[in-house]
CSV table of C-alpha atoms in Angstrom, one decimal:
chain,number,residue,atom,x,y,z
A,1098,VAL,CA,-27.8,4.2,8.4
A,1099,THR,CA,-29.9,5.7,5.6
A,1100,ARG,CA,-30.6,8.8,7.7
A,1101,GLN,CA,-26.9,9.3,8.5
A,1102,GLY,CA,-26.1,8.7,4.8
A,1103,LYS,CA,-28.5,11.4,3.8
A,1104,GLU,CA,-27.1,13.8,6.4
A,1105,LEU,CA,-23.5,13.3,5.2
A,1106,PHE,CA,-24.7,13.6,1.6
A,1107,GLU,CA,-26.1,17.1,2.4
A,1108,LEU,CA,-22.9,18.1,4.1
A,1109,LEU,CA,-20.3,16.7,1.7
A,1110,ILE,CA,-21.9,16.2,-1.8
A,1111,ARG,CA,-24.8,18.5,-2.1
A,1112,PRO,CA,-22.7,21.7,-2.2
A,1113,VAL,CA,-20.7,20.4,-5.2
A,1114,GLU,CA,-23.3,18.1,-6.9
A,1115,LYS,CA,-23.8,20.4,-9.8
A,1116,LEU,CA,-20.1,20.2,-10.7
A,1117,LEU,CA,-20.2,16.4,-10.9
A,1118,ASP,CA,-20.4,14.5,-14.2
A,1119,ARG,CA,-22.0,11.0,-14.0
A,1120,GLN,CA,-20.3,10.1,-17.2
A,1121,LYS,CA,-16.9,10.6,-15.6
A,1122,GLN,CA,-15.0,9.0,-12.7
A,1123,VAL,CA,-15.2,11.1,-9.5
A,1124,ASN,CA,-11.9,11.1,-7.6
A,1125,ILE,CA,-12.2,11.8,-3.9
A,1126,ILE,CA,-9.3,13.0,-1.7
A,1127,PRO,CA,-10.7,12.8,1.8
A,1128,ASP,CA,-9.3,14.8,4.7
A,1129,LYS,CA,-8.5,13.6,8.2
A,1130,ILE,CA,-11.4,11.5,9.6
A,1131,LEU,CA,-13.1,11.4,6.2
A,1132,ASN,CA,-10.5,8.9,5.2
A,1133,SER,CA,-12.5,6.3,7.1
A,1134,LEU,CA,-15.8,7.3,5.5
A,1135,PRO,CA,-17.2,5.0,2.7
A,1136,PHE,CA,-18.5,7.7,0.4
A,1137,ASP,CA,-20.1,5.0,-1.7
A,1138,SER,CA,-22.8,4.5,1.0
A,1139,LEU,CA,-23.9,8.1,1.2
A,1140,VAL,CA,-27.6,8.5,0.1
A,1141,SER,CA,-28.8,11.1,-2.2
A,1142,THR,CA,-31.6,13.2,-0.7
A,1143,THR,CA,-33.0,13.7,-4.3
A,1144,SER,CA,-33.0,10.2,-5.7
A,1145,ASP,CA,-32.8,8.1,-2.5
A,1146,LYS,CA,-30.0,6.2,-4.2
A,1147,TYR,CA,-26.5,5.3,-2.9
A,1148,LEU,CA,-23.8,7.5,-4.3
A,1149,ILE,CA,-22.2,4.4,-5.9
A,1150,GLN,CA,-25.4,3.9,-7.9
A,1151,GLU,CA,-24.9,7.3,-9.5
A,1152,TYR,CA,-21.2,7.8,-9.8
A,1153,CYS,CA,-18.0,5.8,-10.4
A,1154,LEU,CA,-15.8,6.7,-7.4
A,1155,SER,CA,-12.1,6.4,-6.7
A,1156,TYR,CA,-10.0,7.7,-3.8
A,1157,ALA,CA,-6.5,9.0,-3.3
A,1158,PRO,CA,-4.7,9.8,0.0
A,1159,SER,CA,-3.4,13.1,-1.3
A,1160,ALA,CA,-3.4,15.3,-4.5
A,1161,SER,CA,0.2,14.5,-5.1
A,1162,VAL,CA,-0.4,10.7,-5.0
A,1163,LEU,CA,-3.4,11.1,-7.3
A,1164,ALA,CA,-1.3,13.1,-9.8
A,1165,LEU,CA,1.4,10.5,-9.7
A,1166,ALA,CA,-1.0,7.6,-10.1
A,1167,SER,CA,-2.9,9.2,-12.9
A,1168,GLU,CA,0.2,9.8,-14.9
A,1169,LYS,CA,1.2,6.1,-14.5
A,1170,ALA,CA,-2.2,4.6,-15.0
A,1171,GLY,CA,-2.4,4.6,-18.8
A,1172,LYS,CA,-4.4,1.8,-20.2
A,1173,ASP,CA,-6.1,-0.1,-17.3
A,1174,SER,CA,-6.1,-3.5,-18.9
A,1175,ASN,CA,-5.0,-5.5,-21.9
A,1176,PRO,CA,-5.9,-9.1,-23.1
A,1177,ALA,CA,-2.4,-10.4,-22.3
A,1178,GLU,CA,-2.3,-9.4,-18.7
A,1179,ARG,CA,-0.5,-11.8,-16.3
A,1180,ILE,CA,-2.0,-12.1,-12.8
A,1181,LEU,CA,-0.7,-13.3,-9.4
A,1182,THR,CA,-3.3,-14.5,-7.0
A,1183,VAL,CA,-2.4,-15.3,-3.4
A,1184,GLY,CA,-4.8,-17.0,-1.0
A,1185,ASN,CA,-4.8,-18.1,2.7
A,1186,PRO,CA,-1.0,-18.4,3.3
A,1187,SER,CA,0.0,-21.0,5.9
A,1188,PHE,CA,1.1,-18.4,8.4
A,1189,ASP,CA,3.0,-19.1,11.6
A,1190,GLN,CA,0.4,-20.2,14.2
A,1191,LYS,CA,2.8,-19.4,17.1
A,1192,GLN,CA,3.2,-15.8,16.0
A,1193,PHE,CA,-0.2,-15.2,14.4
A,1194,GLY,CA,-2.5,-17.6,16.2
A,1195,PHE,CA,-5.0,-14.9,16.8
A,1196,LEU,CA,-5.7,-14.6,13.1
A,1197,PRO,CA,-8.6,-16.8,11.7
A,1198,ASP,CA,-8.2,-19.2,8.8
A,1199,LEU,CA,-9.4,-17.6,5.6
A,1200,LYS,CA,-11.5,-20.5,4.4
A,1201,ASP,CA,-12.8,-18.9,1.3
A,1202,ALA,CA,-9.5,-17.3,0.2
A,1203,VAL,CA,-8.1,-20.4,-1.7
A,1204,ARG,CA,-11.2,-20.6,-3.8
A,1205,GLU,CA,-11.1,-16.9,-4.4
A,1206,ALA,CA,-7.5,-17.0,-5.5
A,1207,ARG,CA,-8.0,-20.0,-7.9
A,1208,GLN,CA,-11.2,-18.8,-9.4
A,1209,ILE,CA,-9.9,-15.3,-10.1
A,1210,ARG,CA,-6.8,-16.8,-11.7
A,1211,ASP,CA,-9.2,-18.5,-14.2
A,1212,SER,CA,-10.3,-15.1,-15.4
A,1213,TYR,CA,-6.9,-14.5,-16.9
A,1214,SER,CA,-5.0,-16.2,-19.7
A,1215,ARG,CA,-1.6,-16.2,-17.8
A,1216,GLY,CA,-0.6,-16.1,-14.2
A,1217,ALA,CA,0.3,-17.9,-11.0
A,1218,VAL,CA,-1.5,-19.0,-7.9
A,1219,LEU,CA,0.2,-19.1,-4.5
A,1220,VAL,CA,-1.8,-20.7,-1.6
A,1221,GLY,CA,-1.0,-22.3,1.7
A,1222,PRO,CA,2.7,-23.1,2.2
A,1223,ALA,CA,3.6,-21.9,-1.3
A,1224,ALA,CA,2.6,-18.3,-0.4
A,1225,THR,CA,5.9,-17.3,1.1
A,1226,LYS,CA,7.3,-13.8,1.1
A,1227,ARG,CA,10.0,-14.7,-1.4
A,1228,ASN,CA,7.6,-16.4,-3.8
A,1229,VAL,CA,5.1,-13.5,-3.6
A,1230,VAL,CA,7.7,-10.8,-4.1
A,1231,ASP,CA,9.2,-12.6,-7.1
A,1232,GLU,CA,5.8,-13.2,-8.7
A,1233,MET,CA,4.6,-9.6,-8.1
A,1234,ARG,CA,7.5,-8.2,-10.1
A,1235,LYS,CA,6.4,-10.3,-13.1
A,1236,SER,CA,2.7,-9.6,-12.9
A,1237,ASP,CA,0.4,-6.9,-14.3
A,1238,VAL,CA,-2.3,-7.6,-11.8
A,1239,VAL,CA,-1.8,-8.8,-8.2
A,1240,HIS,CA,-4.7,-10.1,-6.0
A,1241,LEU,CA,-3.9,-10.8,-2.3
A,1242,ALA,CA,-6.6,-12.6,-0.3
A,1243,ILE,CA,-4.6,-12.6,2.9
A,1244,HIS,CA,-4.4,-11.1,6.4
A,1245,SER,CA,-3.0,-7.7,7.0
A,1246,ILE,CA,-2.0,-6.1,10.2
A,1247,GLU,CA,-2.0,-2.3,10.5
A,1248,GLU,CA,0.4,-0.5,12.9
A,1249,PRO,CA,-1.3,2.9,13.3
A,1250,TYR,CA,1.7,4.4,15.2
A,1251,ALA,CA,4.4,2.6,13.3
A,1252,GLU,CA,3.0,2.7,9.7
A,1253,MET,CA,6.2,1.4,8.1
A,1254,HIS,CA,5.8,-1.8,10.0
A,1255,SER,CA,2.2,-2.5,8.9
A,1256,LYS,CA,2.4,-5.9,7.3
A,1257,LEU,CA,0.9,-8.5,5.0
A,1258,VAL,CA,1.0,-11.9,6.7
A,1259,LEU,CA,2.5,-14.7,4.5
A,1260,ALA,CA,3.8,-18.2,4.9
A,1261,LYS,CA,7.3,-18.5,6.3
A,1262,ASP,CA,10.1,-19.0,3.8
A,1263,ALA,CA,13.5,-20.7,4.1
A,1264,SER,CA,15.0,-17.5,5.7
A,1265,GLY,CA,12.3,-17.5,8.4
A,1266,ALA,CA,10.6,-14.4,7.0
A,1267,SER,CA,6.8,-14.5,7.2
A,1268,VAL,CA,5.6,-10.9,6.7
A,1269,LEU,CA,5.9,-8.2,4.0
A,1270,GLU,CA,6.1,-4.8,5.7
A,1271,ALA,CA,5.0,-1.5,4.3
A,1272,GLN,CA,8.6,-0.2,4.3
A,1273,GLU,CA,9.6,-3.0,2.0
A,1274,LEU,CA,6.7,-2.3,-0.3
A,1275,TYR,CA,7.9,1.3,-0.7
A,1276,ASP,CA,11.2,0.0,-2.1
A,1277,LEU,CA,9.9,-2.7,-4.5
A,1278,GLU,CA,9.5,-0.5,-7.6
A,1279,LEU,CA,6.6,-2.5,-9.1
A,1280,THR,CA,6.9,-0.8,-12.5
A,1281,ARG,CA,5.0,-3.6,-14.4
A,1282,THR,CA,2.1,-3.9,-12.0
A,1283,ARG,CA,-1.0,-1.9,-13.0
A,1284,LEU,CA,-3.5,-3.1,-10.4
A,1285,VAL,CA,-3.2,-4.5,-6.9
A,1286,VAL,CA,-6.3,-5.8,-5.1
A,1287,LEU,CA,-5.9,-6.1,-1.3
A,1288,SER,CA,-8.7,-8.5,-0.3
A,1289,ALA,CA,-7.9,-8.0,3.4
A,1290,CYS,CA,-9.3,-6.0,6.3
A,1291,GLN,CA,-8.6,-2.3,6.7
A,1292,THR,CA,-5.8,-2.0,4.1
A,1293,GLY,CA,-6.9,1.5,3.1
A,1294,ILE,CA,-6.7,3.2,6.4
A,1295,GLY,CA,-3.8,4.5,8.5
A,1296,ARG,CA,-2.6,7.5,10.4
A,1297,TYR,CA,-3.2,10.9,8.9
A,1298,TYR,CA,-0.4,13.3,8.1
A,1299,ARG,CA,-1.2,16.9,7.3
A,1300,GLY,CA,-1.0,17.6,3.6
A,1301,GLU,CA,-0.2,14.1,2.6
A,1302,GLY,CA,-3.2,12.1,3.8
A,1303,THR,CA,-3.1,8.6,5.4
A,1304,PHE,CA,-0.2,6.2,5.3
A,1305,SER,CA,-1.5,2.7,4.7
A,1306,LEU,CA,-0.6,-0.5,2.9
A,1307,ALA,CA,-2.6,0.7,0.0
A,1308,ARG,CA,-0.5,3.9,-0.2
A,1309,ALA,CA,2.7,1.8,0.0
A,1310,PHE,CA,1.7,0.0,-3.2
A,1311,LEU,CA,0.8,3.3,-4.9
A,1312,VAL,CA,4.3,4.7,-4.0
A,1313,SER,CA,6.0,1.6,-5.2
A,1314,GLY,CA,4.6,2.3,-8.7
A,1315,VAL,CA,1.2,0.7,-8.8
A,1316,PRO,CA,-1.3,3.2,-10.2
A,1317,VAL,CA,-4.5,1.5,-9.1
A,1318,VAL,CA,-5.1,-0.2,-5.7
A,1319,VAL,CA,-8.3,-1.7,-4.4
A,1320,ALA,CA,-8.4,-1.7,-0.6
A,1321,SER,CA,-10.8,-1.8,2.3
A,1322,LEU,CA,-11.7,0.6,5.1
A,1323,TRP,CA,-13.3,-1.9,7.5
A,1324,PRO,CA,-13.2,-5.5,8.7
A,1325,ILE,CA,-14.7,-7.6,5.9
A,1326,ASP,CA,-16.7,-10.8,5.7
A,1327,SER,CA,-14.7,-13.6,4.0
A,1328,GLU,CA,-17.5,-15.2,2.0
A,1329,ALA,CA,-19.1,-12.0,0.8
A,1330,THR,CA,-15.7,-10.5,-0.1
A,1331,THR,CA,-14.9,-13.6,-2.2
A,1332,SER,CA,-18.0,-13.2,-4.3
A,1333,LEU,CA,-17.3,-9.5,-4.7
A,1334,MET,CA,-13.7,-10.0,-5.7
A,1335,ILE,CA,-14.5,-12.8,-8.2
A,1336,ASP,CA,-17.1,-10.5,-9.8
A,1337,LEU,CA,-14.7,-7.6,-9.9
A,1338,HIS,CA,-12.1,-9.5,-12.0
A,1339,GLN,CA,-14.7,-11.2,-14.3
A,1340,ILE,CA,-16.4,-7.9,-15.1
A,1341,ARG,CA,-13.1,-6.1,-15.6
A,1342,ARG,CA,-11.9,-8.8,-18.1
A,1343,GLU,CA,-15.2,-9.6,-19.9
A,1344,GLN,CA,-16.7,-6.1,-20.1
A,1345,HIS,CA,-13.4,-4.3,-20.8
A,1346,VAL,CA,-14.0,-1.5,-18.3
A,1347,SER,CA,-11.7,0.3,-15.9
A,1348,SER,CA,-10.9,-1.3,-12.5
A,1349,ALA,CA,-12.9,1.4,-10.7
A,1350,GLU,CA,-16.0,0.8,-12.9
A,1351,ALA,CA,-15.6,-3.0,-12.6
A,1352,LEU,CA,-15.6,-2.6,-8.8
A,1353,ARG,CA,-18.7,-0.4,-9.0
A,1354,ARG,CA,-20.5,-2.9,-11.1
A,1355,ALA,CA,-19.6,-5.7,-8.8
A,1356,GLN,CA,-20.8,-3.7,-5.8
A,1357,LEU,CA,-24.1,-2.9,-7.6
A,1358,LYS,CA,-24.6,-6.6,-8.4
A,1359,MET,CA,-24.1,-7.4,-4.7
A,1360,LEU,CA,-26.4,-4.6,-3.7
A,1361,SER,CA,-29.1,-5.8,-6.0
A,1362,GLY,CA,-28.8,-9.3,-4.6
A,1363,THR,CA,-29.1,-8.0,-1.1
A,1364,GLU,CA,-32.2,-6.0,-1.9
A,1365,GLN,CA,-34.1,-8.9,-3.5
């Protein structure tokens, strides 16, 4: 992995390394297959450090989305933020019996809520589509520790899996997210597998659940490129919110510091 990380660093970072400022956030707009590459894990051939150890990285599916999100971002956090956390919805076992129980997600949702002065927690049967959408519209920060299902050839039907509500609805699809107009929400954390990937469209990047939130008006979205381990993700997500709130840094920098904390623990 280290060898491959160094090879990719030489190809992708070395040619522009002199232009990068370690005191500033580096925004990456990957093209085609590079949308699936975790640039954080590239290894510098000079320092032998991971790229995330030297730079604060963020990503955008296209230049137009980056410009739109940057314009809306403004101040990343404030002391009076209201959060919504959702964990392990009681999803329909007949329809989604192939999905495992997210045993750590309830603890994740409740512990993250404690980092904020105001907010709501929706877990188990309370995490219905109606409740989640209603609370999202009232929240500055949204954290979703739930299952997602990507539909690579029908992107608008990619979905977040929730508990069934009175109407029988149990999923929130990407096409619905596009229409939500989440003008209040400044940050969404998708603590679910592969929420940052999707099919590539020339000139506009990948269409994913993360992009759906960006288009709905959320300037900052934390998403994943790969299947994730529930227990490890819970620790990372709790640290992300605690660092963001206590150290008063941007969401991107808070995620970086949480990743470095995990990396340091792994190396010990």
